[in-house]
Amino acid sequence: MKVLVPVKRVIDYNVKVRVKADGSGVDLANVKMSMNPFDEIAVEEAIRLKEAGKADEIVAVSIGVKQSQETLRTALAMGADRAILVVAADDVHTDIEPLAVAKILAKIVEEEQPGLVLCGKQAIDNDMNATGQMVSALLGWSQATFASKLDIEGDAATVTREVDGGLQTIKVKMPAIVTVDLRLNEPRYASLPNIMKAKKKPMDEKTAADYGVDVSPRLEVVKTSEPAERAAGIKVGSVDELVAKLKEAGAV
Amino acid sequence: MAVLLLAEVNDGELALDATAKAVAAAKSLGDVTALCVGATAAAAAEAAAKIDGVSKVLCAEDAGLGHRLAEATAALIVSLAGDYEHIVAPATTDAKNILPRVAALLDVMVLTDVSGVVDGATFERPIYAGNAIQTVKSSDATKVISFRTSTFDAAGEQAAAPVETISATENPGLSEWVEDKVAASDRPELTSAGVVVSGGRGVGSEENFAMIEALADKLGAAVGASRAAVDSGFAPNDWQVGQTGKVVAPELYIAIGISGAIQHLAGMKDSKVIVAINKDEEAPIFQVADFGLVADLFDAVPELTEKLG
């Protein structure tokens, strides 16, 4: 079985986000970028499926600016076999919307015929939580979102999902789209020899036009602003003082 | 101008708070038709009909719509979509599962976790874990939206609106339910509780979480946890408060042994009063806390539990 893993280049999760003064967006110039953490978990899961003999090839895909090839190299260094880079934007500040990403991914799925698409449940930049579900819709495939456990047997996958009430386990027909949540696994670090080897692994470069997909946005960004600041409070010296303050504030 | 609102129905029961908050958010967009689906949904439909602002309820009962599986529910919504300009739901895990599928089938973008309505096409939503608020204007004919419930007040009650029974569409049969593991609890639901007591990595173990729960029970509060506490196995995943867990905005939020990582703050910083108890006085949680107590939580929490109430 071939596994397709879409990965997104996003601001590193440790970097403090700055809103540009003109309100046009978040400043991404000269900021450290990394693979979206949820996508790392998806890559890791694909590698574990391969190690368990349930997958034989892992194809990583990234759609965005040309620099996304760095993110793909990371996936290759972790253990993906080959990569497809789809250049769909020139400026790092251009975020390709999930609908357009899903359309390109659906075309790649038609070409590559994977048995499973494993993606992160959301990207930590736009926090949309949509791409996996949209790919699934476009392909008419089953979907299992927010996975914390994945078990593939034959033509079905049993997936435990993190939902509001606790955990839900469902069984989906393969081929399927699975979006991964935090507790599915802990991604490995790429070793230096593997980083070197990754440089020689194949990477195809395509454009959105190659797939005939229009990536123009449906949502126009009117403005981006800082969230309302919370005024700093006070420190209390004891539990008694805390209880008194809470009573004073009418909070208890 | 009409709105189709997917009500939150769990095992035949309406999640009133989440649904009523979404109704409040959607009211300004047009006449709200609530859709209740499930293996059983009639009781939920009766309850939804009494939410102020709901002009009609559609009730679809079918075994294939049970257990909130995305494919069947999305297919039903798409079959109804022609009559509506907005398709909305509270931003629960169910809606996050279903709505993007609906949007893609309609060839429109989805707007998730919307925190503000500017006009019928323009909405505010947090991005980067709430570190920025983006205002976006949709050019799509149908707007598919999930509303972040913590930023809207629940709609009140009204005389019941009419309920109409509709049939399910053909089930694509792509997935089947196996089991739910839902913790039974007498405590209030996390996202609608007036008081939330949360523990973090500093609590140290699953056993120690009993201390957090004791304080919560004293206050009639829901129990929350940071991602670090959930990842460490101290607390179940459905307690997680934060960017990727639940977003809460109670009257009182007590953070115990929580350092205050950005992704946790994203889930609770709209709370009215925030209390932080942490032994590290440099912890970022103190920057958002109204009342901060630098103390060993193993001393402070039992003392607080004793002295409150």
Short mmCIF file of C-alpha atoms in Angstrom, two decimals, chain A residues 16-27 223-230, chain B residues 124-127 130-135 269:
data_model
loop_
_atom_site.label_atom_id
_atom_site.label_comp_id
_atom_site.label_asym_id
_atom_site.label_seq_id
_atom_site.Cartn_x
_atom_site.Cartn_y
_atom_site.Cartn_z
CA LYS A 16 6.23 34.46 18.78
CA VAL A 17 3.72 35.61 16.19
CA ARG A 18 3.80 39.29 15.21
CA VAL A 19 0.94 41.01 13.44
CA LYS A 20 2.18 43.45 10.79
CA ALA A 21 1.61 47.09 11.69
CA ASP A 22 -0.46 47.71 8.55
CA GLY A 23 -2.88 44.93 9.52
CA SER A 24 -2.22 43.01 6.31
CA GLY A 25 -1.24 39.80 8.05
CA VAL A 26 1.31 38.10 10.25
CA ASP A 27 4.97 38.89 9.62
CA LYS A 223 -7.54 42.80 8.01
CA THR A 224 -5.47 41.01 10.61
CA SER A 225 -5.33 42.45 14.10
CA GLU A 226 -3.83 41.74 17.50
CA PRO A 227 -6.20 40.07 19.93
CA ALA A 228 -7.47 42.22 22.80
CA GLU A 229 -4.78 42.34 25.50
CA ARG A 230 -5.65 41.19 28.96
CA GLU B 124 -13.71 37.29 12.37
CA ARG B 125 -11.78 34.21 13.35
CA PRO B 126 -8.70 33.58 15.46
CA ILE B 127 -5.58 32.31 13.70
CA GLY B 130 -5.48 33.12 18.91
CA ASN B 131 -2.37 35.27 18.55
CA ALA B 132 -4.06 37.15 15.72
CA ILE B 133 -7.64 37.81 14.69
CA GLN B 134 -8.35 37.71 11.00
CA THR B 135 -11.34 39.40 9.38
CA LYS B 269 -7.84 33.77 28.01
#
